[in-house]
Short mmCIF file of C-alpha atoms and ligand atoms in Angstrom, two decimals:
data_model
loop_
_atom_site.label_atom_id
_atom_site.label_comp_id
_atom_site.label_asym_id
_atom_site.label_seq_id
_atom_site.Cartn_x
_atom_site.Cartn_y
_atom_site.Cartn_z
CA UNK A 1 -9.37 -5.83 -7.02
CA UNK A 2 -6.45 -7.73 -8.55
CA UNK A 3 -4.93 -10.38 -6.27
CA UNK A 4 -1.21 -10.39 -5.55
CA UNK A 5 0.83 -13.48 -4.69
CA UNK A 6 4.13 -12.69 -2.98
CA UNK A 7 7.19 -14.89 -3.59
CA UNK A 8 10.21 -14.33 -1.30
CA UNK A 9 9.29 -13.69 2.35
CA UNK A 10 12.55 -12.03 3.47
CA UNK A 11 13.53 -8.63 4.85
CA UNK A 12 11.95 -6.35 2.27
CA UNK A 13 8.54 -8.07 2.43
CA UNK A 14 7.70 -6.01 5.54
CA UNK A 15 8.01 -2.82 3.48
CA UNK A 16 5.58 -4.13 0.83
CA UNK A 17 3.06 -5.24 3.44
CA UNK A 18 3.26 -1.74 4.90
CA UNK A 19 2.60 -0.25 1.44
CA UNK A 20 -0.98 -1.55 1.84
CA UNK A 21 -1.43 1.30 4.34
CA UNK A 22 -0.49 3.90 1.72
CA UNK A 23 -1.99 2.58 -1.54
CA UNK A 24 -5.58 1.55 -2.24
CA UNK A 25 -4.99 -1.38 -4.59
CA UNK A 26 -2.27 -3.56 -2.97
CA UNK A 27 -4.07 -6.76 -2.08
CA UNK A 28 -1.56 -9.47 -1.13
CA UNK A 29 -3.55 -12.66 -0.53
CA UNK A 30 -0.99 -15.51 -0.64
CA UNK A 31 2.75 -15.85 0.00
CA UNK A 32 5.39 -18.47 -0.84
CA UNK A 33 9.11 -19.02 -0.34
CA UNK A 34 11.59 -21.85 -0.98
CA UNK A 35 11.81 -21.83 2.78
CA UNK A 36 8.43 -23.22 3.91
CA UNK A 37 9.22 -21.91 7.39
CA UNK A 38 9.67 -18.33 6.11
CA UNK A 39 6.41 -18.53 4.12
CA UNK A 40 4.44 -19.87 7.10
CA UNK A 41 5.84 -17.20 9.42
CA UNK A 42 4.97 -14.44 6.93
CA UNK A 43 1.43 -15.82 6.39
CA UNK A 44 0.82 -15.92 10.13
CA UNK A 45 2.16 -12.42 10.71
CA UNK A 46 0.04 -10.80 7.99
CA UNK A 47 -2.98 -13.08 8.24
CA UNK A 48 -2.83 -14.43 4.67
CA UNK A 49 -2.43 -17.93 3.18
CA UNK A 50 0.91 -19.56 2.41
CA UNK A 51 1.51 -22.05 -0.41
CA UNK A 52 4.35 -23.87 -2.15
CA UNK A 53 5.93 -21.71 -4.88
CA UNK A 54 4.56 -23.85 -7.77
CA UNK A 55 1.15 -24.06 -6.13
CA UNK A 56 1.04 -20.26 -5.95
CA UNK A 57 2.12 -19.92 -9.58
CA UNK A 58 -0.75 -22.25 -10.60
CA UNK A 59 -3.34 -20.48 -8.42
CA UNK A 60 -5.95 -19.10 -10.82
CA UNK A 61 -7.12 -16.53 -8.25
CA UNK A 62 -3.75 -14.75 -8.42
CA UNK A 63 -3.27 -12.05 -11.09
CA UNK A 64 0.17 -10.63 -10.22
CA UNK A 65 3.31 -12.10 -8.67
CA UNK A 66 5.26 -9.73 -6.43
CA UNK A 67 8.77 -11.17 -6.65
CA UNK A 68 10.92 -10.36 -3.61
CA UNK A 69 13.42 -13.19 -4.01
CA UNK A 70 17.19 -12.62 -4.10
CA UNK A 71 18.59 -11.12 -7.33
CA UNK A 72 19.98 -14.46 -8.59
CA UNK A 73 16.44 -15.94 -8.42
CA UNK A 74 14.71 -13.06 -10.23
CA UNK A 75 15.16 -14.44 -13.76
CA UNK A 76 13.78 -17.93 -13.09
CA UNK A 77 10.92 -16.61 -10.91
CA UNK A 78 9.84 -13.96 -13.43
CA UNK A 79 10.04 -16.52 -16.26
CA UNK A 80 7.83 -18.98 -14.37
CA UNK A 81 5.42 -16.15 -13.49
CA UNK A 82 4.99 -15.11 -17.12
CA UNK A 83 4.73 -18.72 -18.33
CA UNK A 84 1.93 -19.24 -15.81
CA UNK A 85 0.06 -16.29 -17.40
CA UNK A 86 0.50 -13.81 -14.54
CA UNK A 87 1.79 -10.24 -14.50
CA UNK A 88 5.15 -9.73 -12.77
CA UNK A 89 6.44 -6.98 -10.48
CA UNK A 90 9.92 -7.64 -9.10
CA UNK A 91 12.40 -6.00 -6.76
CA UNK A 92 15.61 -4.64 -8.30
CA UNK A 93 17.52 -5.63 -10.36
CA UNK A 94 15.40 -7.20 -13.13
CA UNK A 95 18.03 -9.94 -13.51
CA UNK A 96 21.77 -10.25 -13.11
CA UNK A 97 22.63 -9.79 -16.80
CA UNK A 98 21.26 -8.09 -19.90
CA UNK A 99 20.53 -11.26 -21.94
CA UNK A 100 18.25 -12.69 -19.24
CA UNK A 101 16.41 -9.38 -18.93
CA UNK A 102 15.92 -9.07 -22.68
CA UNK A 103 14.47 -12.59 -22.83
CA UNK A 104 12.01 -11.76 -20.01
CA UNK A 105 10.86 -8.54 -21.69
CA UNK A 106 10.25 -10.41 -24.97
CA UNK A 107 8.36 -13.15 -23.13
CA UNK A 108 6.13 -10.60 -21.35
CA UNK A 109 5.42 -8.89 -24.67
CA UNK A 110 4.58 -12.17 -26.45
CA UNK A 111 2.15 -13.08 -23.66
CA UNK A 112 0.64 -9.60 -23.43
CA UNK A 113 1.48 -9.42 -19.72
CA UNK A 114 2.74 -6.49 -17.66
CA UNK A 115 6.31 -6.65 -16.41
CA UNK A 116 7.26 -4.03 -13.85
CA UNK A 117 10.35 -3.65 -11.76
CA UNK A 118 11.75 -1.68 -8.86
CA UNK A 119 13.21 0.76 -8.14
CA UNK A 120 10.20 3.03 -7.85
CA UNK A 121 12.05 5.59 -5.70
CA UNK A 122 12.31 7.98 -8.67
CA UNK A 123 8.53 8.45 -8.34
CA UNK A 124 9.02 9.96 -4.86
CA UNK A 125 8.98 13.63 -3.88
CA UNK A 126 12.78 14.02 -4.18
CA UNK A 127 13.03 12.58 -7.70
CA UNK A 128 9.95 14.42 -8.95
CA UNK A 129 10.86 17.80 -7.44
CA UNK A 130 14.40 17.60 -8.88
CA UNK A 131 12.91 16.73 -12.27
CA UNK A 132 10.47 19.64 -12.07
CA UNK A 133 13.25 22.11 -11.23
CA UNK A 134 15.53 20.82 -13.99
CA UNK A 135 12.71 20.79 -16.55
CA UNK A 136 11.75 24.38 -15.59
CA UNK A 137 15.14 25.56 -16.90
CA UNK A 138 15.99 27.36 -13.63
CA UNK A 139 19.51 25.87 -13.53
CA UNK A 140 19.91 25.88 -17.33
CA UNK A 141 20.92 22.79 -19.30
CA UNK A 142 22.48 20.03 -17.22
CA UNK A 143 25.73 19.09 -18.92
CA UNK A 144 27.77 17.77 -15.96
CA UNK A 145 27.25 16.02 -12.65
CA UNK A 146 28.39 13.54 -10.01
CA UNK A 147 26.81 10.76 -8.04
CA UNK A 148 28.12 8.79 -5.07
CA UNK A 149 27.08 5.77 -3.10
CA UNK A 150 29.85 4.56 -0.82
CA UNK A 151 29.89 2.57 2.41
CA UNK A 152 32.06 -0.18 3.95
CA UNK A 153 29.81 -3.09 2.87
CA UNK A 154 27.39 -5.26 4.84
CA UNK A 155 29.88 -7.75 6.33
CA UNK A 156 30.08 -6.04 9.73
CA UNK A 157 26.38 -6.53 10.59
CA UNK A 158 24.81 -8.97 8.09
CA UNK A 159 25.00 -12.62 9.24
CA UNK A 160 25.19 -13.84 5.59
CA UNK A 161 27.11 -11.17 3.64
CA UNK A 162 28.67 -13.50 1.02
CA UNK A 163 26.07 -12.90 -1.81
CA UNK A 164 27.10 -9.21 -1.97
CA UNK A 165 30.64 -10.28 -2.94
CA UNK A 166 30.06 -12.92 -5.64
CA UNK A 167 28.41 -12.89 -9.10
CA UNK A 168 24.97 -11.28 -8.79
CA UNK A 169 26.21 -8.94 -6.03
CA UNK A 170 28.56 -5.93 -6.02
CA UNK A 171 27.76 -2.21 -5.86
CA UNK A 172 26.57 -1.94 -9.47
CA UNK A 173 23.75 -4.52 -9.30
CA UNK A 174 22.92 -3.67 -5.68
CA UNK A 175 22.82 0.15 -5.66
CA UNK A 176 23.22 0.99 -9.37
CA UNK A 177 19.50 0.47 -10.13
CA UNK A 178 18.51 3.39 -7.85
CA UNK A 179 21.10 5.78 -9.25
CA UNK A 180 20.73 4.85 -12.93
CA UNK A 181 16.92 4.94 -12.84
CA UNK A 182 17.06 8.37 -11.18
CA UNK A 183 19.56 9.61 -13.79
CA UNK A 184 17.34 8.43 -16.66
CA UNK A 185 14.36 10.06 -14.91
CA UNK A 186 16.21 13.37 -14.78
CA UNK A 187 18.31 13.36 -17.95
CA UNK A 188 16.73 10.80 -20.30
CA UNK A 189 18.43 7.72 -21.77
CA UNK A 190 22.19 7.10 -21.75
CA UNK A 191 24.42 6.64 -24.80
CA UNK A 192 27.66 5.07 -23.59
CA UNK A 193 29.59 4.14 -20.46
CA UNK A 194 33.24 3.92 -19.42
CA UNK A 195 33.99 2.30 -16.07
CA UNK A 196 37.01 1.27 -14.01
CA UNK A 197 36.71 -1.26 -11.20
CA UNK A 198 38.80 -2.55 -8.34
CA UNK A 199 38.63 -5.11 -5.53
CA UNK A 200 40.21 -3.40 -2.54
CA UNK A 201 40.30 -6.45 -0.19
CA UNK A 202 40.52 -10.05 -1.41
CA UNK A 203 38.91 -11.34 1.81
CA UNK A 204 36.33 -9.91 4.21
CA UNK A 205 35.55 -10.84 7.78
CA UNK A 206 32.04 -11.56 9.07
CA UNK A 207 31.28 -9.25 12.01
CA UNK A 208 28.07 -10.72 13.41
CA UNK A 209 25.89 -13.84 13.68
CA UNK A 210 26.79 -17.55 13.90
CA UNK A 211 29.70 -17.16 11.43
CA UNK A 212 31.24 -14.18 13.31
CA UNK A 213 35.03 -14.00 12.83
CA UNK A 214 35.07 -16.14 9.65
CA UNK A 215 36.85 -14.81 6.53
CA UNK A 216 35.27 -15.21 3.11
CA UNK A 217 36.60 -14.59 -0.39
CA UNK A 218 35.62 -11.53 -2.44
CA UNK A 219 35.10 -12.74 -6.02
CA UNK A 220 34.05 -9.52 -7.81
CA UNK A 221 35.01 -5.83 -7.92
CA UNK A 222 33.74 -3.82 -4.95
CA UNK A 223 34.32 -0.27 -6.23
CA UNK A 224 33.60 1.39 -9.58
CA UNK A 225 34.40 4.79 -11.08
CA UNK A 226 32.01 5.42 -13.94
CA UNK A 227 31.50 8.01 -16.65
CA UNK A 228 28.14 8.01 -18.42
CA UNK A 229 27.36 10.03 -21.53
CA UNK A 230 23.67 10.72 -22.06
CA UNK A 231 21.78 11.33 -25.30
CA UNK A 232 21.31 14.97 -24.18
CA UNK A 233 25.15 15.12 -24.15
CA UNK A 234 25.42 15.40 -20.35
CA UNK A 235 28.58 13.78 -18.97
CA UNK A 236 27.99 12.36 -15.50
CA UNK A 237 30.65 10.86 -13.25
CA UNK A 238 29.77 8.23 -10.64
CA UNK A 239 31.37 6.36 -7.75
CA UNK A 240 29.69 3.22 -6.38
CA UNK A 241 31.67 1.49 -3.66
CA UNK A 242 31.65 -1.05 -0.85
CA UNK A 243 35.12 0.13 0.28
CA UNK A 244 34.58 3.49 1.99
CA UNK A 245 34.55 3.95 5.78
CA UNK A 246 33.01 7.44 5.68
CA UNK A 247 32.48 10.40 3.34
CA UNK A 248 30.59 13.68 3.02
CA UNK A 249 29.80 13.65 -0.71
CA UNK A 250 26.27 14.37 -1.86
CA UNK A 251 24.20 11.57 -3.36
CA UNK A 252 23.82 13.51 -6.61
CA UNK A 253 25.04 16.90 -7.88
CA UNK A 254 24.02 18.35 -11.23
CA UNK A 255 25.78 21.31 -12.80
CA UNK A 256 23.68 23.33 -15.21
CA UNK A 257 24.57 26.25 -17.46
CA UNK A 258 22.78 28.67 -15.06
CA UNK A 259 23.30 27.02 -11.67
CA UNK A 260 23.76 23.86 -9.64
CA UNK A 261 21.28 21.50 -8.04
CA UNK A 262 21.87 18.94 -5.30
CA UNK A 263 19.47 16.10 -5.98
CA UNK A 264 17.86 13.48 -3.76
CA UNK A 265 19.03 10.21 -2.24
CA UNK A 266 17.87 7.96 -5.11
CA UNK A 267 17.35 5.11 -2.63
CA UNK A 268 14.67 7.14 -0.83
CA UNK A 269 11.56 9.21 -1.58
CA UNK A 270 12.19 12.56 0.14
CA UNK A 271 14.38 15.67 -0.03
CA UNK A 272 15.42 18.34 0.56
CA UNK A 273 16.66 19.50 -2.85
CA UNK A 274 19.09 22.42 -2.95
CA UNK A 275 19.65 24.98 -5.70
CA UNK A 276 22.35 27.65 -6.07
CA UNK A 277 22.52 30.13 -8.93
CA UNK A 278 25.70 32.08 -8.08
CA UNK A 279 29.35 31.19 -7.51
CA UNK A 280 29.94 30.81 -3.77
CA UNK A 281 26.29 31.85 -3.18
CA UNK A 282 23.63 30.55 -0.83
CA UNK A 283 21.86 27.23 -1.38
CA UNK A 284 18.09 27.55 -1.49
CA UNK A 285 16.45 24.54 0.09
CA UNK A 286 13.28 23.03 -1.41
CA UNK A 287 11.43 20.75 0.99
CA UNK A 288 9.43 17.72 -0.17
CA UNK A 289 7.38 17.59 3.06
CA UNK A 290 4.24 18.94 1.38
CA UNK A 291 4.43 16.40 -1.44
CA UNK A 292 2.23 13.30 -1.26
CA UNK A 293 5.19 10.94 -1.81
CA UNK A 294 7.81 13.17 -0.19
CA UNK A 295 6.59 13.48 3.41
CA UNK A 296 8.64 11.80 6.12
CA UNK A 297 6.82 8.64 7.17
CA UNK A 298 9.62 6.65 8.87
CA UNK A 299 10.42 8.01 12.33
CA UNK A 300 11.92 5.02 14.15
CA UNK A 301 15.38 3.52 13.82
CA UNK A 302 14.44 0.07 12.53
CA UNK A 303 18.03 -0.90 11.71
CA UNK A 304 16.99 -1.77 8.15
CA UNK A 305 19.40 -0.55 5.52
CA UNK A 306 16.67 1.10 3.52
CA UNK A 307 14.94 2.79 6.43
CA UNK A 308 17.05 5.25 8.35
CA UNK A 309 14.87 7.30 10.72
CA UNK A 310 13.23 10.48 9.47
CA UNK A 311 12.89 9.35 5.90
CA UNK A 312 10.19 9.22 3.30
CA UNK A 313 9.74 5.66 2.07
CA UNK A 314 6.80 4.84 -0.18
CA UNK A 315 8.19 1.66 -1.77
CA UNK A 316 5.35 -0.16 -3.48
CA UNK A 317 4.17 2.89 -5.46
CA UNK A 318 5.56 1.31 -8.64
CA UNK A 319 3.46 -1.80 -8.01
CA UNK A 320 0.33 0.27 -7.19
CA UNK A 321 0.83 2.36 -10.34
CA UNK A 322 1.29 -0.82 -12.43
CA UNK A 323 -1.95 -2.28 -11.04
CA UNK A 324 -3.79 0.95 -11.89
CA UNK A 325 -2.25 0.80 -15.39
CA UNK A 326 -3.36 -2.83 -15.91
CA UNK A 327 -6.91 -1.89 -14.88
CA UNK A 328 -6.93 1.17 -17.14
CA UNK A 329 -4.99 -0.35 -20.04
CA UNK A 330 -2.20 2.24 -19.99
CA UNK A 331 1.61 2.09 -19.94
CA UNK A 332 3.00 1.83 -16.43
CA UNK A 333 5.88 4.00 -15.19
CA UNK A 334 8.28 1.22 -14.08
CA UNK A 335 7.83 -0.27 -17.55
CA UNK A 336 9.87 -2.77 -19.61
CA UNK A 337 11.68 -0.18 -21.73
CA UNK A 338 12.91 1.82 -18.73
CA UNK A 339 13.79 -1.32 -16.78
CA UNK A 340 15.70 -2.93 -19.68
CA UNK A 341 17.59 0.29 -20.38
CA UNK A 342 18.65 0.50 -16.73
CA UNK A 343 19.70 -3.19 -16.79
CA UNK A 344 21.67 -2.47 -19.98
CA UNK A 345 23.43 0.40 -18.16
CA UNK A 346 24.29 -1.87 -15.19
CA UNK A 347 25.54 -4.69 -17.42
CA UNK A 348 27.49 -2.28 -19.65
CA UNK A 349 29.19 -0.71 -16.60
CA UNK A 350 30.45 -4.11 -15.43
CA UNK A 351 31.54 -5.09 -18.97
CA UNK A 352 33.25 -1.74 -19.63
CA UNK A 353 35.44 -2.25 -16.56
CA UNK A 354 36.13 -5.89 -17.50
CA UNK A 355 37.01 -5.05 -21.10
CA UNK A 356 38.76 -1.77 -20.23
CA UNK A 357 36.91 0.20 -22.91
CA UNK A 358 34.11 2.64 -23.60
CA UNK A 359 30.94 0.73 -24.54
CA UNK A 360 27.78 1.83 -26.34
CA UNK A 361 24.44 0.96 -24.81
CA UNK A 362 22.23 -1.48 -26.73
CA UNK A 363 18.91 0.07 -25.72
CA UNK A 364 17.17 3.36 -25.23
CA UNK A 365 13.89 4.46 -23.65
CA UNK A 366 11.54 7.40 -23.42
CA UNK A 367 12.22 10.20 -20.95
CA UNK A 368 9.96 9.58 -17.92
CA UNK A 369 6.90 11.81 -17.44
CA UNK A 370 6.27 13.81 -14.25
CA UNK A 371 4.13 11.87 -11.76
CA UNK A 372 1.38 14.40 -11.09
CA UNK A 373 -0.65 14.76 -7.89
CA UNK A 374 -3.92 13.95 -9.67
CA UNK A 375 -2.36 10.67 -10.84
CA UNK A 376 -0.95 9.83 -7.39
CA UNK A 377 -4.35 10.59 -5.83
CA UNK A 378 -5.91 7.76 -7.85
CA UNK A 379 -3.81 5.15 -6.02
CA UNK A 380 -3.14 6.72 -2.64
CA UNK A 381 -5.30 5.82 0.37
CA UNK A 382 -7.30 8.79 1.64
N1 LIG B 1 16.62 -5.58 2.31
C1 LIG B 1 16.53 -4.39 1.77
O1 LIG B 1 16.69 -3.37 2.47
C2 LIG B 1 16.18 -4.21 0.33
C3 LIG B 1 15.89 -2.94 -0.10
C4 LIG B 1 15.52 -2.77 -1.38
C5 LIG B 1 15.47 -3.83 -2.23
N2 LIG B 1 15.78 -5.06 -1.85
C6 LIG B 1 15.69 -6.15 -2.85
O2 LIG B 1 14.67 -7.05 -2.44
C7 LIG B 1 15.00 -8.38 -2.82
C8 LIG B 1 14.99 -9.25 -1.59
O3 LIG B 1 15.85 -8.71 -0.63
P1 LIG B 1 15.75 -9.15 0.91
O4 LIG B 1 16.68 -8.26 1.63
O5 LIG B 1 14.32 -9.22 1.32
O6 LIG B 1 16.38 -10.61 0.81
P2 LIG B 1 16.23 -11.83 1.86
O7 LIG B 1 17.38 -12.73 1.62
O8 LIG B 1 15.95 -11.32 3.22
O9 LIG B 1 14.87 -12.57 1.35
C9 LIG B 1 14.75 -13.24 0.12
C10 LIG B 1 13.79 -14.38 0.29
O10 LIG B 1 13.59 -15.00 -0.99
C11 LIG B 1 13.59 -16.42 -0.82
N3 LIG B 1 13.97 -17.03 -2.11
C12 LIG B 1 15.17 -16.99 -2.71
N4 LIG B 1 15.13 -17.65 -3.88
C13 LIG B 1 13.87 -18.08 -4.03
C14 LIG B 1 13.20 -18.82 -5.05
N5 LIG B 1 13.84 -19.21 -6.14
N6 LIG B 1 11.89 -19.12 -4.87
C15 LIG B 1 11.24 -18.73 -3.74
N7 LIG B 1 11.83 -18.04 -2.74
C16 LIG B 1 13.12 -17.71 -2.89
C17 LIG B 1 14.58 -16.68 0.31
O11 LIG B 1 14.36 -17.93 0.91
C18 LIG B 1 14.31 -15.48 1.24
O12 LIG B 1 13.32 -15.79 2.20
C19 LIG B 1 16.35 -8.29 -3.52
O13 LIG B 1 16.14 -8.22 -4.90
C20 LIG B 1 16.94 -6.98 -3.01
O14 LIG B 1 17.81 -6.41 -3.96
C21 LIG B 1 16.10 -5.28 -0.57
#
């Protein structure tokens, strides 16, 4: 079994430790964090060793670094991982700009190491079922669509909300990876992007924790309207926002030449997916509950932003699939080309709004392949 060293013992680490219950090859043996206290606490809780970050990077027993640090630390941590001769799997986004990501991909290639990155949610039941329905031709060719992620921001409940509102934060880098990866999964690579951005409030107020009541400055745009043109000529409109109190929009709608399909929450693994083939007609619901990676497995309200109750959450599948791919010398699904194309889309969205013009993407990638049950069965725990 390949050994995994985890760097970044924060909130999301719990989800990756839980993924050991679902997948047969996730073997986290050592953890590290710039906060020694956080690393020690994590090691104690999960009965593994803790080390200093550099000590872990130099540990010859470790094959893969699972990087769960904050987005602004991804670049330096992935670079150090690759330079120490280890494979890297990192939480989203790959890095906070395109140039850094490109450098990391080239470094991984030159060292013959695997570089994988979240999100892996597109591998879930919702993403795969939507893909299957679209690819079957039932709703015709998808030429139009919408996507929405909108909420008021984290300042009301998060004790340290500032990073979401400065460089490295914002709705594009935070939630864009889920939506863009899902769009590429369903429609293939994108061609160009036009975006408009705004900062609705110049200051926000902290609603909880030791800094409760304190105002802090918002340094970046907090809402984006986006139009993406894909290579298959689909035009998709998006809204990603930290400025919305409430809404009833769907996560994703796709309008085909024969019907419409309401897609999944790209931040999650389940369904249902809805299809309608007539104007004003009924919506046929397709459940994901019989799918290996679509069944509800979260029943309790944990208060975590990525785990509302009654959800399917199989985060870690991208890591498990990468490990299987390393062992079997095959291309992994959350691979460099997909990840760099998604980073290019994120970076181009921000730049399009800044420069007030339509921008061409610099990269492309292959259309993703369906994740079949017989492939999932190789990594899932029986
Ligand atoms: N919290 C969520 O619900 C969630 C969901 C999906 C993805 N993510 C992603 O997971 C990553 C981590 O998020 P989180 O919520 O766990 O953050 P967090 O702030 O709770 O934890 C991050 C940890 O990384 C450590 N760290 C930061 N820089 C480091 C460095 N250079 N070297 C070593 N340790 C370092 C911090 O000390 C902290 O303990 C982010 O990329 C985020 O986008 C989070």
